[in-house]
């Protein structure tokens, strides 16, 4: 399986347009210790011929252009065989509306995420200009199903992850376990597994099981600490209020990884990193702690093969 990180930042990107925090200032200064990042998306492929995008970021056009594997191979063509959505947050699905150039799209999502994107969304009509322009394939929790139509390719299993409704749907309907999922992507030929858990509010048995079986895990690296935004004077909400499990601290995800048995040689990489997170800075104590725990922080352009 081939894996390419297209974007590694949380919503807003790094630097974020309206943020002048210490990290964003360093990124704008082109300081090598703080590399800019676009909003989270990862491309996966069994053999490099067709690709699946995990999440559709607002920066999808530039992300596709950043990687030759995603370029057309004919006058009208795309090697992107499908897009897979973790939830309905705009930083994860707004990119769908940018793929409106009359090209058939296949999108995998739970029924809750699909309905949240389609219903009452007049902009969605731009993806309904001809029959079959956008084909939804419904992800049922815990059920492994093929990604794409090629035999011997990849499969996907949606893993319920603690999370919340997207901001624009809060108060419109009751939350559901389908609102926020991770994936286990399995290479049907080689049997290798990628766990993709870019938004996780806290521990759960399903999340622990996915990590314990994965050869490569992408994990929610949004915030280092609960009060990161509050301490920096940038907000009033704690990480947990925004459905993100902090990386640091005794109860943080980094400590959780140290306690969790994983396959020999398994890797884990933090992704969806908020611009305020100190582990973005390469010579920070927080980055050193991530390294000491044998985890990495994802960067745009990172490639992993397994
Ligand atoms: Zn996000
Ligand atoms: Zn910032």
Coordinates of C-alpha atoms and ligand atoms in Angstrom, one line a residue:
X1 CA 0.0 0.0 0.0
X2 CA 1.2 3.5 -0.8
X3 CA 0.4 6.4 1.4
X4 CA 1.0 10.1 0.7
X5 CA 0.2 12.9 3.2
X6 CA -1.4 15.7 1.2
X7 CA -2.2 17.9 4.1
X8 CA -1.4 17.6 7.8
X9 CA -2.9 20.6 9.6
X10 CA -6.2 20.9 11.4
X11 CA -8.9 23.2 10.2
X12 CA -7.5 26.6 9.4
X13 CA -4.1 25.3 8.2
X14 CA -0.7 26.4 9.3
X15 CA -0.3 29.3 9.4
X16 CA -4.0 30.2 9.7
X17 CA -5.1 33.3 7.9
X18 CA -6.3 35.3 10.9
X19 CA -3.8 34.0 13.5
X20 CA -0.7 35.8 14.7
X21 CA 0.2 33.3 17.4
X22 CA 3.9 32.5 18.0
X23 CA 3.8 29.4 15.8
X24 CA 2.0 31.1 12.9
X25 CA 4.5 34.0 13.0
X26 CA 7.4 31.6 12.9
X27 CA 5.8 29.8 9.9
X28 CA 5.3 33.1 8.0
X29 CA 8.9 34.0 8.7
X30 CA 9.9 30.9 6.7
X31 CA 11.7 29.6 9.8
X32 CA 12.8 26.1 9.0
X33 CA 11.6 24.9 12.4
X34 CA 8.0 25.6 11.6
X35 CA 7.0 24.3 8.2
X36 CA 3.7 25.4 6.8
X37 CA 1.0 22.8 6.4
X38 CA -2.3 22.5 4.5
X39 CA -5.5 21.1 5.9
X40 CA -5.6 17.4 6.6
X41 CA -6.0 14.9 3.8
X42 CA -4.2 11.7 2.9
X43 CA -4.1 9.7 -0.3
X44 CA -3.9 5.9 -0.3
X45 CA -3.4 3.4 -3.1
X46 CA -2.9 -0.4 -3.4
X47 CA -0.7 -0.2 -6.4
X48 CA -0.3 3.5 -7.4
X49 CA -2.7 3.2 -10.3
X50 CA -5.8 4.5 -8.6
X51 CA -6.0 6.6 -5.4
X52 CA -8.5 7.3 -2.6
X53 CA -8.4 10.5 -0.7
X54 CA -9.1 10.4 3.0
X55 CA -11.1 13.6 3.5
X56 CA -11.6 16.4 1.0
X57 CA -9.9 19.5 2.4
X58 CA -10.7 23.1 1.3
X59 CA -7.2 23.0 -0.3
X60 CA -7.8 20.0 -2.4
X61 CA -6.9 21.6 -5.8
X62 CA -3.5 22.6 -4.6
X63 CA -3.1 19.2 -2.9
X64 CA -3.8 17.3 -6.1
X65 CA -1.4 19.5 -8.0
X66 CA 1.3 18.8 -5.3
X67 CA 1.4 15.1 -6.2
X68 CA 2.0 13.8 -9.7
X69 CA 0.3 10.5 -8.7
X70 CA -3.0 12.4 -8.7
X71 CA -2.7 14.0 -12.1
X72 CA -4.8 13.1 -15.1
X73 CA -3.5 10.5 -17.5
X74 CA -5.7 11.5 -20.4
X75 CA -7.4 14.7 -21.7
X76 CA -10.3 14.1 -19.3
X77 CA -9.3 11.7 -16.5
X78 CA -8.5 11.4 -12.8
X79 CA -6.7 8.6 -11.0
X80 CA -8.8 9.6 -7.9
X81 CA -11.2 6.6 -7.6
X82 CA -13.0 7.8 -4.5
X83 CA -13.0 10.1 -1.5
X84 CA -13.7 8.9 2.0
X85 CA -15.0 11.2 4.7
X86 CA -14.4 11.0 8.5
X87 CA -17.1 13.5 9.4
X88 CA -19.0 16.5 8.2
X89 CA -16.6 19.3 9.4
X90 CA -16.0 21.8 6.6
X91 CA -12.3 21.2 6.7
X92 CA -13.0 17.6 5.8
X93 CA -15.6 17.9 3.1
X94 CA -15.6 21.4 1.6
X95 CA -13.2 20.2 -1.0
X96 CA -16.0 18.1 -2.6
X97 CA -17.6 21.3 -3.9
X98 CA -14.3 22.3 -5.5
X99 CA -14.3 19.1 -7.6
X100 CA -17.3 20.4 -9.6
X101 CA -15.8 20.3 -13.1
X102 CA -18.3 17.7 -14.4
X103 CA -16.3 14.6 -13.3
X104 CA -18.0 11.5 -11.8
X105 CA -17.1 11.2 -8.1
X106 CA -17.5 8.3 -5.7
X107 CA -17.7 9.3 -2.0
X108 CA -17.7 6.9 0.9
X109 CA -19.3 8.2 4.1
X110 CA -21.7 7.1 6.8
X111 CA -25.4 7.9 6.2
X112 CA -25.2 10.6 8.9
X113 CA -22.2 12.3 7.3
X114 CA -23.8 12.0 3.8
X115 CA -27.1 13.5 4.9
X116 CA -25.4 16.3 6.8
X117 CA -23.6 17.3 3.7
X118 CA -26.5 17.0 1.2
X119 CA -29.6 18.1 3.1
X120 CA -30.6 21.7 2.8
X121 CA -27.4 22.4 1.0
X122 CA -28.2 24.4 -2.1
X123 CA -24.5 24.4 -3.1
X124 CA -24.7 20.6 -3.4
X125 CA -26.6 21.0 -6.6
X126 CA -23.3 21.8 -8.3
X127 CA -22.5 18.1 -7.9
X128 CA -25.9 17.0 -9.3
X129 CA -25.6 18.4 -12.8
X130 CA -25.9 15.0 -14.5
X131 CA -27.0 11.6 -13.3
X132 CA -24.3 9.8 -11.4
X133 CA -22.1 12.9 -11.0
X134 CA -21.6 12.0 -7.3
X135 CA -22.2 8.4 -6.2
X136 CA -22.4 7.9 -2.5
X137 CA -21.3 4.6 -1.0
X138 CA -22.5 4.1 2.5
X139 CA -20.1 3.1 5.3
X140 CA -21.7 1.0 8.0
X141 CA -20.0 1.0 11.3
X142 CA -17.6 -1.9 11.8
X143 CA -18.3 -3.5 8.4
X144 CA -15.3 -4.1 6.1
X145 CA -16.1 -3.2 2.5
X146 CA -14.1 -2.8 -0.7
X147 CA -12.7 0.6 -1.6
X148 CA -13.2 0.9 -5.4
X149 CA -14.1 -1.8 -7.8
X150 CA -10.7 -3.4 -8.5
X151 CA -10.2 -6.9 -7.2
X152 CA -7.4 -7.3 -4.8
X153 CA -7.4 -3.6 -3.9
X154 CA -8.1 -1.9 -0.6
X155 CA -10.9 -2.4 1.9
X156 CA -12.2 0.1 4.4
X157 CA -13.9 -0.4 7.8
X158 CA -15.5 2.6 9.5
X159 CA -14.6 2.8 13.1
X160 CA -16.8 4.8 15.4
X161 CA -14.7 7.4 17.2
X162 CA -15.7 9.7 20.1
X163 CA -16.5 13.0 18.4
X164 CA -19.3 15.5 17.8
X165 CA -21.6 17.0 15.2
X166 CA -20.0 19.6 12.8
X167 CA -20.6 23.1 14.1
X168 CA -23.1 23.9 11.4
X169 CA -25.3 21.0 12.4
X170 CA -25.2 21.5 16.2
X171 CA -28.7 21.9 17.6
X172 CA -30.3 20.8 14.3
X173 CA -30.5 17.1 15.1
X174 CA -29.5 14.6 17.7
X175 CA -25.9 13.3 17.6
X176 CA -25.2 9.8 16.3
X177 CA -22.2 7.4 16.5
X178 CA -22.0 7.8 12.7
X179 CA -21.2 11.5 13.0
X180 CA -17.5 10.9 13.5
X181 CA -15.5 7.9 12.3
X182 CA -12.0 6.7 11.7
X183 CA -11.0 4.1 9.2
X184 CA -9.1 0.9 9.0
X185 CA -7.8 0.6 5.5
X186 CA -6.6 -2.9 4.6
X187 CA -4.5 -4.0 1.7
X188 CA -6.4 -7.1 0.6
X189 CA -3.3 -8.6 -1.1
X190 CA -0.7 -7.9 1.6
X191 CA -2.9 -7.7 4.6
X192 CA -1.3 -4.6 6.0
X193 CA -3.5 -2.1 7.8
X194 CA -3.6 1.6 8.2
X195 CA -5.7 3.1 11.0
X196 CA -6.8 6.6 10.2
X197 CA -8.1 8.4 13.2
X198 CA -7.7 12.1 12.6
X199 CA -10.5 13.3 14.9
X200 CA -10.8 11.5 18.3
X201 CA -12.3 13.1 21.4
X202 CA -10.9 10.5 23.8
X203 CA -10.3 6.8 24.3
X204 CA -12.7 4.1 23.3
X205 CA -12.5 0.3 22.8
X206 CA -13.0 0.6 19.1
X207 CA -10.2 3.2 18.8
X208 CA -7.9 1.1 20.9
X209 CA -8.6 -2.0 18.8
X210 CA -7.9 -0.2 15.5
X211 CA -4.5 1.1 16.9
X212 CA -3.6 -2.3 18.3
X213 CA -3.9 -4.0 14.8
X214 CA -2.5 -1.3 12.6
X215 CA 0.9 -1.3 10.9
X216 CA 0.5 2.5 10.5
X217 CA -1.7 4.8 12.5
X218 CA -2.6 8.4 11.7
X219 CA -3.9 10.0 14.9
X220 CA -5.5 13.2 16.1
X221 CA -2.7 15.7 16.9
X222 CA -4.9 18.8 17.1
X223 CA -3.9 20.1 20.5
X224 CA -1.0 19.4 22.8
X225 CA -3.0 20.4 26.0
X226 CA -6.6 20.9 27.0
X227 CA -6.2 24.6 27.6
X228 CA -4.0 25.5 24.7
X229 CA -6.3 28.1 23.1
X230 CA -7.3 29.5 26.5
X231 CA -3.6 29.9 27.7
X232 CA -2.7 31.6 24.4
X233 CA -5.6 34.0 24.7
X234 CA -7.1 32.7 21.5
X235 CA -10.3 31.1 22.6
X236 CA -12.4 30.0 25.5
X237 CA -13.0 26.3 24.7
X238 CA -10.9 23.4 25.9
X239 CA -9.6 20.7 23.5
X240 CA -12.2 18.3 24.8
X241 CA -15.0 20.8 24.1
X242 CA -14.0 20.7 20.5
X243 CA -13.8 16.8 20.5
X244 CA -10.1 16.5 20.4
X245 CA -8.0 14.3 22.7
X246 CA -4.9 16.3 23.8
X247 CA -1.5 14.7 22.9
X248 CA 0.4 15.6 26.1
X249 CA -0.1 14.9 29.8
X250 CA -0.6 11.7 31.8
X251 CA -4.0 11.1 30.2
X252 CA -3.0 12.3 26.7
X253 CA -2.8 10.2 23.6
X254 CA 1.0 10.0 23.6
X255 CA 0.9 8.3 26.9
X256 CA -1.9 6.1 25.7
X257 CA 0.2 4.9 22.7
X258 CA 3.0 4.0 25.1
X259 CA 0.6 1.7 27.0
X260 CA -0.8 0.1 23.9
X261 CA 0.7 -3.0 22.3
X262 CA 1.1 -2.7 18.6
X263 CA 2.4 -5.0 15.8
X264 CA 6.2 -5.2 15.5
X265 CA 7.6 -2.3 13.6
X266 CA 4.3 -0.4 13.6
X267 CA 4.4 3.3 13.1
X268 CA 2.2 6.1 14.3
X269 CA 2.0 9.7 13.1
X270 CA 0.1 12.7 14.4
X271 CA -2.0 14.5 11.9
X272 CA -4.7 17.2 11.9
X273 CA -2.3 19.4 14.0
X274 CA -3.6 22.8 15.0
X275 CA -1.4 25.8 14.3
X276 CA -1.1 26.5 18.1
X277 CA 0.3 23.1 18.9
X278 CA 3.9 23.4 20.1
X279 CA 4.9 20.1 18.7
X280 CA 4.8 21.7 15.2
X281 CA 8.1 23.4 16.1
X282 CA 10.8 21.0 15.4
X283 CA 13.2 22.0 18.2
X284 CA 10.4 22.2 20.9
X285 CA 10.4 20.0 24.0
X286 CA 7.0 18.8 22.9
X287 CA 8.3 17.5 19.6
X288 CA 11.2 15.8 21.4
X289 CA 8.6 14.1 23.6
X290 CA 6.7 12.8 20.5
X291 CA 10.0 11.5 19.1
X292 CA 10.9 9.9 22.4
X293 CA 7.6 8.1 22.3
X294 CA 8.5 6.8 18.8
X295 CA 5.8 8.8 17.1
X296 CA 6.1 11.3 14.3
X297 CA 4.3 14.6 13.3
X298 CA 3.0 14.4 9.8
X299 CA 4.2 16.9 7.2
X300 CA 2.7 17.7 3.8
X301 CA 4.4 15.5 1.1
X302 CA 5.3 12.7 3.6
X303 CA 5.2 9.3 1.8
X304 CA 5.0 6.0 3.5
X305 CA 4.9 2.6 1.9
X306 CA 3.8 -0.6 3.6
Ligands
LIG1 ZN1 -10.8 19.1 11.3
LIG2 ZN1 -1.6 30.4 15.0

